[in-house]
Amino acid sequence: MLTKRIIPCLDIKNGRTVKGVNFIDLKDAGDPVALAKLYAENGADELVFLDISATVEGRKTIFELVLQVAEQINIPFTVGGGITSIDDVAKLLKCGADKVSLNSSVIKRPDLINELAAKFGSQCIVVAIDAKLIDGQWMVHLAGGRIPTKWNLFHWAKEAENRGAGEILFTSMNNDGTKKGFANNALKKLSEELNIPIIASGGAGNPQHFIDAFQKGKADAALAASVFHFGEIDILDLKKELKKNNIEVRL
Amino acid sequence: MNKKTLKLVIIDYGAGNIKSIQFALKRLGVEALLSNKPTEILTADKIIFPGVGEASSAMNMLKKKGLDLLLPQLKQPVLGICLGMQLLCNHTEEGNTKGLGVFDVSIKRFSNQVKVPQMGWNTITNLKSKLFNGISENEYMYLVHSYYAENCKDAIALTQYSLVYASALQKNNFYGVQFHPEKSSLAGEKILKNFIEL
């Protein structure tokens, strides 16, 4: 049976791992390659590297990092942050990234999804969506949640799927950094309305939150950062706990 | 086989994440050569035929380099990975593409009763080849694909996703795996090692 995936996310700034609380206050949590290796050995199913400085500043160091990660780890990984062109994607895939995650650039120019899917295949195109619940509506935001858009989460996710996205990474801005659980209602709706995998992000605080994201939120994968980086949750222990709750995982 | 003198060629025809395969082999002590030159391919001890992306455009790239005629003639062990495996089959529904016809099986699209692509870790069972020496039944492999090979006489591993399909194939010197051994942790590395040591 296809298993549910646990994905540590490494936010990268100037080649170092950081994690923001509600995307502001940044804390240094280590060397990305060493951390990636540790996670791969400790049962992570996949990794995500998000260059969070990207949309605001430059992002040249990421290619070297991607090469180093590809050289040293034996599980799949996604790279995101500031990717704006076919050329960026070609370079990242060539350095050994398995998938790329796009956010602002595909909101600004949705045709980019079609172009990337046609050139590289849907399987490597992840569309990341940051959304905030405002007056009962899940609204898509850009630039780490600072800029609102006209898009409703569900409409945009469906649009991305129709244009060739292979996966959706949904971050709830309301839940992110709170450690109070994932946005399970929105996740469930996404999972039921779309026919591509959904990665839950934002709000992980304890193992029960992951159980809920899979059972209530019907997510295909769950992503978290600080709870893993600061050792609050051990991935192997988490997966054993999931297994105990009849959730299929790779152990 | 001596890893230092082994000539392993990864066919470089413009489709796929070749770097990951190259790095995985390097972790096993093998320096692979990337090439699309017939002379290099013909003189290799082992050949890996990768592939990621869309079938018809990958087949066109293969044809442009004249490799569509060369590949089925090879006598040394050949390992097709993911789309590489699919292109070694008779036909694929993706872009209604004629394959190289090594494996006598067709490639179909998963039904929409399940999420497509299948993405993530799934088990392989009914293992039937030296390629799987030391690999236990129900081992997890990493898969990303929308199309699958039907269960057939060349199947050497099966996987379930809405139906039971062939996740690995073998015919004579040709091997094909739908999963990505280069991304499937230690078990995947073991399969690559088995291929090197065939």
Coordinates of C-alpha atoms in Angstrom, one line a residue:
Chain A
M1 CA 0.0 0.0 0.0
L2 CA 1.1 3.5 -0.7
T3 CA 2.3 5.1 2.6
K4 CA 1.7 8.5 4.1
R5 CA 4.8 10.6 3.9
I6 CA 6.6 12.6 6.7
I7 CA 8.6 15.5 5.3
P8 CA 10.9 17.7 7.3
C9 CA 11.2 21.1 5.7
L10 CA 14.5 23.0 5.9
D11 CA 14.1 26.7 5.5
I12 CA 17.3 28.0 4.0
K13 CA 18.8 31.4 4.3
N14 CA 22.3 32.1 3.0
G15 CA 23.1 28.4 3.1
R16 CA 21.9 27.8 6.7
T17 CA 18.7 26.2 8.1
V18 CA 16.3 28.6 9.7
K19 CA 12.7 28.4 10.9
G20 CA 10.5 31.3 11.4
V21 CA 7.7 31.6 13.9
N22 CA 4.8 32.8 11.8
F23 CA 7.5 33.5 9.2
I24 CA 9.1 36.3 11.1
D25 CA 11.6 35.9 14.0
L26 CA 14.2 33.6 12.5
K27 CA 16.3 31.1 14.5
D28 CA 19.3 29.2 13.2
A29 CA 18.9 25.4 13.4
G30 CA 22.0 24.1 11.7
D31 CA 23.8 23.0 8.7
P32 CA 21.3 21.8 6.0
V33 CA 23.4 19.0 4.5
A34 CA 24.1 17.4 7.9
L35 CA 20.5 17.8 8.9
A36 CA 19.3 16.3 5.7
K37 CA 21.5 13.3 6.1
L38 CA 20.3 12.8 9.7
Y39 CA 16.7 13.0 8.6
A40 CA 17.2 10.5 5.8
E41 CA 18.8 8.1 8.2
N42 CA 16.1 8.6 10.7
G43 CA 13.1 7.7 8.5
A44 CA 12.1 10.9 6.7
D45 CA 10.3 9.9 3.5
E46 CA 11.3 13.1 1.6
L47 CA 12.8 16.5 2.3
V48 CA 11.9 20.0 1.3
F49 CA 14.4 22.8 1.0
L50 CA 12.8 26.3 0.9
D51 CA 15.0 29.2 0.1
I52 CA 13.0 31.8 2.2
S53 CA 15.3 34.7 1.4
A54 CA 14.7 34.1 -2.3
T55 CA 11.8 36.3 -3.3
V56 CA 13.3 39.2 -1.3
E57 CA 17.0 38.8 -1.9
G58 CA 19.4 36.9 -4.1
R59 CA 19.6 33.1 -4.2
K60 CA 22.7 31.9 -6.0
T61 CA 24.0 29.6 -3.2
I62 CA 21.1 27.2 -3.5
F63 CA 22.5 25.4 -6.6
E64 CA 25.7 24.4 -4.7
L65 CA 23.6 23.2 -1.8
V66 CA 21.3 21.1 -4.1
L67 CA 24.4 19.4 -5.5
Q68 CA 25.7 18.6 -2.1
V69 CA 22.4 17.2 -0.9
A70 CA 22.0 15.1 -4.0
E71 CA 25.5 13.7 -3.5
Q72 CA 24.9 12.7 0.1
I73 CA 21.3 11.6 0.6
N74 CA 19.3 8.7 -0.8
I75 CA 15.7 9.9 -0.5
P76 CA 13.8 12.4 -2.8
F77 CA 13.9 16.1 -2.2
T78 CA 12.1 19.2 -3.4
V79 CA 13.6 22.6 -3.7
G80 CA 11.5 25.8 -3.6
G81 CA 11.8 29.5 -3.1
G82 CA 12.1 32.2 -5.7
I83 CA 11.9 29.9 -8.8
T84 CA 10.6 32.1 -11.6
S85 CA 11.6 30.5 -14.9
I86 CA 12.0 27.3 -16.9
D87 CA 15.7 27.9 -16.8
D88 CA 15.8 27.9 -12.9
V89 CA 13.9 24.6 -12.9
A90 CA 16.2 23.0 -15.5
K91 CA 19.2 24.1 -13.4
L92 CA 17.8 22.7 -10.1
L93 CA 16.8 19.4 -11.7
K94 CA 20.2 19.1 -13.3
C95 CA 21.9 19.6 -9.9
G96 CA 19.9 16.6 -8.6
A97 CA 16.6 18.0 -7.2
D98 CA 13.7 15.6 -7.7
K99 CA 11.0 18.2 -7.6
V100 CA 10.6 21.9 -7.5
S101 CA 8.1 23.9 -5.6
L102 CA 6.6 27.1 -7.0
N103 CA 4.6 29.8 -5.3
S104 CA 4.6 33.5 -6.2
S105 CA 5.8 33.1 -9.8
V106 CA 2.9 30.8 -10.8
I107 CA 0.4 33.1 -9.2
K108 CA 1.8 36.0 -11.2
R109 CA 2.0 33.9 -14.4
P110 CA -0.1 30.7 -14.2
D111 CA 1.0 29.6 -17.7
L112 CA 4.4 28.8 -16.2
I113 CA 2.8 25.7 -14.6
N114 CA 1.7 24.4 -18.1
E115 CA 5.1 25.2 -19.6
L116 CA 7.0 23.4 -16.8
A117 CA 4.7 20.4 -16.8
A118 CA 5.1 20.0 -20.6
K119 CA 8.8 20.3 -20.4
F120 CA 9.7 18.3 -17.2
G121 CA 6.5 16.4 -16.4
S122 CA 3.9 17.0 -13.8
Q123 CA 5.6 14.6 -11.3
C124 CA 8.3 17.2 -10.5
I125 CA 6.1 20.3 -10.3
V126 CA 4.8 21.1 -6.8
V127 CA 2.6 24.2 -6.4
A128 CA 3.0 25.7 -2.9
I129 CA 0.1 27.7 -1.6
D130 CA 0.1 29.9 1.5
A131 CA -3.5 30.7 2.5
K132 CA -5.1 32.6 5.4
L133 CA -8.7 32.2 6.6
I134 CA -10.3 35.7 6.3
D135 CA -14.0 36.1 7.0
G136 CA -14.7 32.5 6.4
Q137 CA -12.7 32.4 3.1
W138 CA -9.4 30.8 2.6
M139 CA -7.5 33.5 0.7
V140 CA -4.1 32.8 -1.1
H141 CA -1.2 35.1 0.0
L142 CA 2.2 35.8 -1.4
A143 CA 5.7 36.6 -0.1
G144 CA 5.4 34.5 3.1
G145 CA 1.9 35.7 3.8
R146 CA 2.5 39.4 3.4
I147 CA 0.6 40.1 0.2
P148 CA -3.0 39.0 -0.3
T149 CA -4.2 37.9 -3.7
K150 CA -7.7 37.6 -5.3
W151 CA -7.5 33.8 -5.3
N152 CA -9.5 31.5 -3.1
L153 CA -7.4 28.5 -2.0
F154 CA -9.7 25.8 -3.5
H155 CA -10.1 27.6 -6.8
W156 CA -6.4 28.3 -7.2
A157 CA -5.5 24.7 -6.2
K158 CA -7.9 23.3 -8.8
E159 CA -6.5 25.7 -11.4
A160 CA -3.0 24.6 -10.6
E161 CA -4.0 20.9 -10.9
N162 CA -5.7 21.6 -14.3
R163 CA -2.6 23.3 -15.5
G164 CA -0.4 20.3 -14.7
A165 CA 0.8 20.6 -11.1
G166 CA 1.7 17.2 -9.7
E167 CA 1.3 18.0 -6.1
I168 CA 0.0 20.8 -3.8
L169 CA 1.8 21.9 -0.7
F170 CA -0.7 23.8 1.4
T171 CA 0.4 26.0 4.3
S172 CA -2.2 27.5 6.5
M173 CA -0.9 30.9 7.6
N174 CA -3.4 30.7 10.6
N175 CA -1.8 27.5 11.9
D176 CA 1.8 28.0 10.9
G177 CA 4.0 28.5 14.0
T178 CA 1.2 27.9 16.4
K179 CA 1.9 24.2 17.1
K180 CA -1.8 23.7 17.6
G181 CA -2.4 21.3 14.6
F182 CA -2.9 21.4 10.9
A183 CA -5.9 23.1 9.1
N184 CA -7.7 19.8 8.8
N185 CA -11.0 21.0 7.4
A186 CA -9.4 22.9 4.5
L187 CA -7.0 19.9 3.9
K188 CA -9.9 17.5 3.7
K189 CA -11.7 19.7 1.2
L190 CA -8.6 20.0 -0.9
S191 CA -8.0 16.3 -0.8
E192 CA -11.5 15.6 -1.9
E193 CA -11.7 18.2 -4.6
L194 CA -8.4 17.4 -6.2
N195 CA -7.0 14.2 -7.7
I196 CA -3.3 14.9 -7.0
P197 CA -1.4 14.5 -3.7
I198 CA -1.8 17.1 -1.0
I199 CA 1.0 17.9 1.5
A200 CA -0.2 19.4 4.8
S201 CA 1.9 22.2 6.2
G202 CA 1.7 24.6 9.2
G203 CA 0.8 23.9 12.8
A204 CA 2.5 20.6 13.7
G205 CA 3.2 20.5 17.5
N206 CA 2.7 16.9 18.5
P207 CA 2.2 13.4 17.0
Q208 CA -1.6 13.6 17.4
H209 CA -1.6 16.6 14.9
F210 CA 0.0 14.3 12.3
I211 CA -2.6 11.6 13.0
D212 CA -5.3 14.2 12.5
A213 CA -3.9 15.5 9.3
F214 CA -4.0 12.0 7.8
Q215 CA -7.2 10.8 9.3
K216 CA -9.3 14.0 9.4
G217 CA -7.5 16.1 6.8
K218 CA -7.0 13.1 4.4
A219 CA -3.5 14.5 3.6
D220 CA -1.1 12.4 1.6
A221 CA 1.9 13.8 3.3
A222 CA 2.7 16.1 6.3
L223 CA 5.4 18.6 6.4
A224 CA 7.0 20.3 9.5
A225 CA 10.1 22.1 10.5
S226 CA 10.8 23.3 14.0
V227 CA 9.3 20.3 15.8
F228 CA 11.9 18.2 14.0
H229 CA 14.8 20.6 14.0
F230 CA 14.7 21.2 17.7
G231 CA 14.2 17.5 18.5
E232 CA 10.7 17.9 19.9
I233 CA 9.4 15.1 17.7
D234 CA 11.6 12.2 16.6
I235 CA 10.6 11.0 13.1
L236 CA 11.0 7.3 13.8
D237 CA 8.9 7.6 17.0
L238 CA 6.3 9.6 15.1
K239 CA 6.0 6.9 12.4
K240 CA 5.7 4.2 15.0
E241 CA 2.9 6.2 16.6
L242 CA 1.2 6.6 13.2
K243 CA 1.5 2.8 12.5
K244 CA -0.2 2.1 15.9
N245 CA -3.1 4.3 14.7
N246 CA -3.4 2.2 11.6
I247 CA -1.9 4.8 9.3
E248 CA 0.3 3.1 6.7
V249 CA 3.9 4.4 6.9
R250 CA 7.3 3.2 5.8
L251 CA 9.2 1.8 8.8
Chain B
M1 CA 33.0 -7.6 -10.9
N2 CA 35.7 -5.1 -10.1
K3 CA 34.1 -1.7 -9.4
K4 CA 37.2 0.2 -10.5
T5 CA 37.3 -1.3 -13.9
L6 CA 33.6 -1.7 -14.5
K7 CA 32.4 0.4 -17.4
L8 CA 28.9 1.6 -16.5
V9 CA 27.2 4.0 -19.0
I10 CA 24.2 6.0 -18.1
I11 CA 22.4 6.9 -21.3
D12 CA 22.3 10.7 -21.5
Y13 CA 19.6 11.6 -24.0
G14 CA 18.2 14.7 -22.3
A15 CA 15.4 13.1 -20.2
G16 CA 15.7 12.6 -16.5
N17 CA 17.4 13.2 -13.3
I18 CA 20.7 11.7 -14.2
K19 CA 22.7 13.3 -11.4
S20 CA 20.9 11.4 -8.7
I21 CA 21.7 8.0 -10.4
Q22 CA 25.3 9.1 -10.9
F23 CA 25.7 10.1 -7.2
A24 CA 24.0 6.9 -6.0
L25 CA 26.5 4.8 -8.0
K26 CA 29.3 6.9 -6.7
R27 CA 28.2 6.1 -3.1
L28 CA 28.6 2.5 -4.2
G29 CA 32.1 3.1 -5.5
V30 CA 31.3 3.2 -9.2
E31 CA 32.1 6.1 -11.5
A32 CA 29.5 6.0 -14.2
L33 CA 30.0 7.6 -17.6
L34 CA 27.3 9.7 -19.1
S35 CA 27.0 9.3 -22.8
N36 CA 24.8 9.1 -25.8
K37 CA 27.5 7.8 -28.2
P38 CA 26.8 4.4 -29.7
T39 CA 30.5 3.4 -29.4
E40 CA 30.6 4.1 -25.7
I41 CA 27.3 2.3 -25.1
L42 CA 28.2 -0.7 -27.1
T43 CA 31.5 -1.2 -25.2
A44 CA 29.9 -0.7 -21.8
D45 CA 29.7 -3.6 -19.3
K46 CA 26.5 -2.4 -17.8
I47 CA 24.0 0.2 -19.0
I48 CA 21.4 2.3 -17.2
F49 CA 18.6 3.8 -19.2
P50 CA 17.0 6.5 -17.1
G51 CA 14.0 8.6 -17.9
V52 CA 11.7 11.2 -16.3
G53 CA 9.2 13.3 -18.0
E54 CA 6.7 12.7 -20.9
A55 CA 7.0 9.5 -23.0
S56 CA 6.5 10.8 -26.6
S57 CA 9.0 13.6 -26.2
A58 CA 11.5 11.3 -24.5
M59 CA 11.1 8.8 -27.4
N60 CA 11.7 11.6 -29.9
M61 CA 14.9 12.6 -28.1
L62 CA 16.0 8.9 -28.2
K63 CA 15.2 8.7 -32.0
K64 CA 17.1 11.9 -32.7
K65 CA 20.2 10.3 -31.3
G66 CA 19.6 7.0 -33.2
L67 CA 19.4 5.2 -29.9
D68 CA 15.9 3.7 -30.5
L69 CA 17.5 1.1 -32.9
L70 CA 20.6 0.5 -30.8
L71 CA 19.0 -0.1 -27.4
P72 CA 17.0 -3.3 -28.2
Q73 CA 20.1 -4.9 -29.7
L74 CA 22.3 -4.6 -26.6
K75 CA 23.6 -7.9 -25.1
Q76 CA 25.0 -6.6 -21.8
P77 CA 22.8 -6.0 -18.7
V78 CA 20.5 -3.0 -19.2
L79 CA 18.5 -1.4 -16.4
G80 CA 15.7 0.9 -17.4
I81 CA 14.5 3.1 -14.6
C82 CA 11.0 4.7 -14.4
L83 CA 10.2 6.1 -17.9
G84 CA 13.2 4.2 -19.1
M85 CA 11.5 1.0 -18.2
Q86 CA 8.3 2.1 -19.8
L87 CA 10.0 3.0 -23.1
L88 CA 11.4 -0.6 -23.2
C89 CA 7.8 -1.9 -23.4
N90 CA 5.6 -2.3 -26.5
H91 CA 3.4 0.8 -26.2
T92 CA 2.4 3.5 -23.8
E93 CA -0.9 5.4 -23.6
E94 CA 1.1 8.5 -22.7
G95 CA 1.2 10.5 -25.9
N96 CA 0.1 7.2 -27.7
T97 CA 3.8 6.3 -28.0
K98 CA 5.2 3.2 -29.6
G99 CA 7.9 1.7 -27.4
L100 CA 11.1 -0.3 -28.1
G101 CA 9.3 -3.6 -27.7
V102 CA 11.7 -5.4 -25.5
F103 CA 9.1 -6.2 -22.8
D104 CA 5.9 -7.6 -24.3
V105 CA 3.5 -5.4 -22.3
S106 CA 1.6 -2.2 -22.6
I107 CA 1.7 0.9 -20.4
K108 CA -1.6 2.3 -19.2
R109 CA -2.7 5.3 -17.2
F110 CA -4.0 4.8 -13.6
S111 CA -7.7 5.4 -13.2
N112 CA -8.9 8.5 -11.5
Q113 CA -10.3 6.4 -8.6
V114 CA -6.8 7.0 -7.1
K115 CA -4.7 10.1 -7.0
V116 CA -2.5 10.4 -10.1
P117 CA 0.5 10.5 -10.0
Q118 CA 1.1 7.9 -7.5
M119 CA 3.7 9.6 -5.4
G120 CA 5.7 8.1 -2.5
W121 CA 6.7 4.8 -1.0
N122 CA 4.9 1.6 -1.8
T123 CA 5.8 -2.1 -1.3
I124 CA 7.2 -4.5 -3.9
T125 CA 6.2 -8.2 -3.7
N126 CA 6.5 -11.5 -5.6
L127 CA 10.2 -10.7 -6.1
K128 CA 11.6 -13.0 -8.8
S129 CA 15.1 -11.9 -9.9
K130 CA 18.7 -11.8 -8.9
L131 CA 18.2 -8.0 -9.0
F132 CA 16.4 -8.5 -5.6
N133 CA 19.0 -10.6 -3.8
G134 CA 18.9 -9.7 -0.2
I135 CA 15.7 -7.6 -0.6
S136 CA 12.7 -8.8 1.5
E137 CA 9.2 -9.1 0.3
N138 CA 7.2 -6.0 1.0
E139 CA 10.3 -3.8 1.0
Y140 CA 9.4 -0.1 0.4
M141 CA 10.5 1.7 -2.8
Y142 CA 10.0 5.3 -3.9
L143 CA 7.7 5.7 -6.9
V144 CA 6.4 8.7 -8.9
H145 CA 4.3 7.8 -11.9
S146 CA 1.0 8.2 -13.6
Y147 CA 1.3 5.2 -16.0
Y148 CA 2.0 1.6 -15.1
A149 CA 3.0 -1.7 -16.8
E150 CA 0.3 -4.4 -16.6
N151 CA 1.1 -7.6 -14.8
C152 CA 2.6 -9.9 -17.3
K153 CA 5.0 -12.8 -17.8
D154 CA 8.1 -10.6 -17.6
A155 CA 7.0 -9.2 -14.2
I156 CA 9.6 -9.7 -11.5
A157 CA 8.0 -7.5 -8.9
L158 CA 4.4 -6.5 -8.2
T159 CA 2.9 -3.4 -6.5
Q160 CA -0.6 -2.5 -5.7
Y161 CA -2.1 0.9 -6.4
S162 CA -5.8 0.7 -7.3
L163 CA -4.8 -2.6 -9.0
V164 CA -1.8 -5.0 -9.1
Y165 CA 0.7 -4.0 -11.7
A166 CA 4.3 -4.9 -12.6
S167 CA 6.7 -2.6 -10.8
A168 CA 9.7 -4.4 -12.2
L169 CA 10.3 -6.4 -15.4
Q170 CA 13.0 -8.7 -16.8
K171 CA 13.6 -10.4 -20.1
N172 CA 17.0 -11.9 -20.8
N173 CA 19.6 -9.2 -20.2
F174 CA 17.0 -6.4 -19.9
Y175 CA 15.8 -5.2 -16.5
G176 CA 13.3 -2.5 -15.8
V177 CA 12.1 -0.9 -12.5
Q178 CA 9.3 1.5 -12.2
F179 CA 10.6 2.7 -8.8
H180 CA 13.7 4.9 -8.3
P181 CA 16.4 2.7 -6.6
E182 CA 18.6 5.8 -6.5
K183 CA 16.0 7.5 -4.2
S184 CA 14.9 4.4 -2.3
S185 CA 17.2 4.6 0.7
L186 CA 19.3 1.6 1.6
A187 CA 17.1 -1.0 -0.1
G188 CA 17.3 0.9 -3.3
E189 CA 21.1 1.1 -3.1
K190 CA 21.2 -2.7 -2.5
I191 CA 19.3 -3.2 -5.8
L192 CA 21.7 -0.9 -7.7
K193 CA 24.6 -2.9 -6.1
N194 CA 22.9 -6.2 -7.3
F195 CA 22.8 -4.8 -10.8
I196 CA 26.4 -3.8 -10.7
E197 CA 27.3 -7.3 -9.5
L198 CA 25.2 -9.2 -12.1

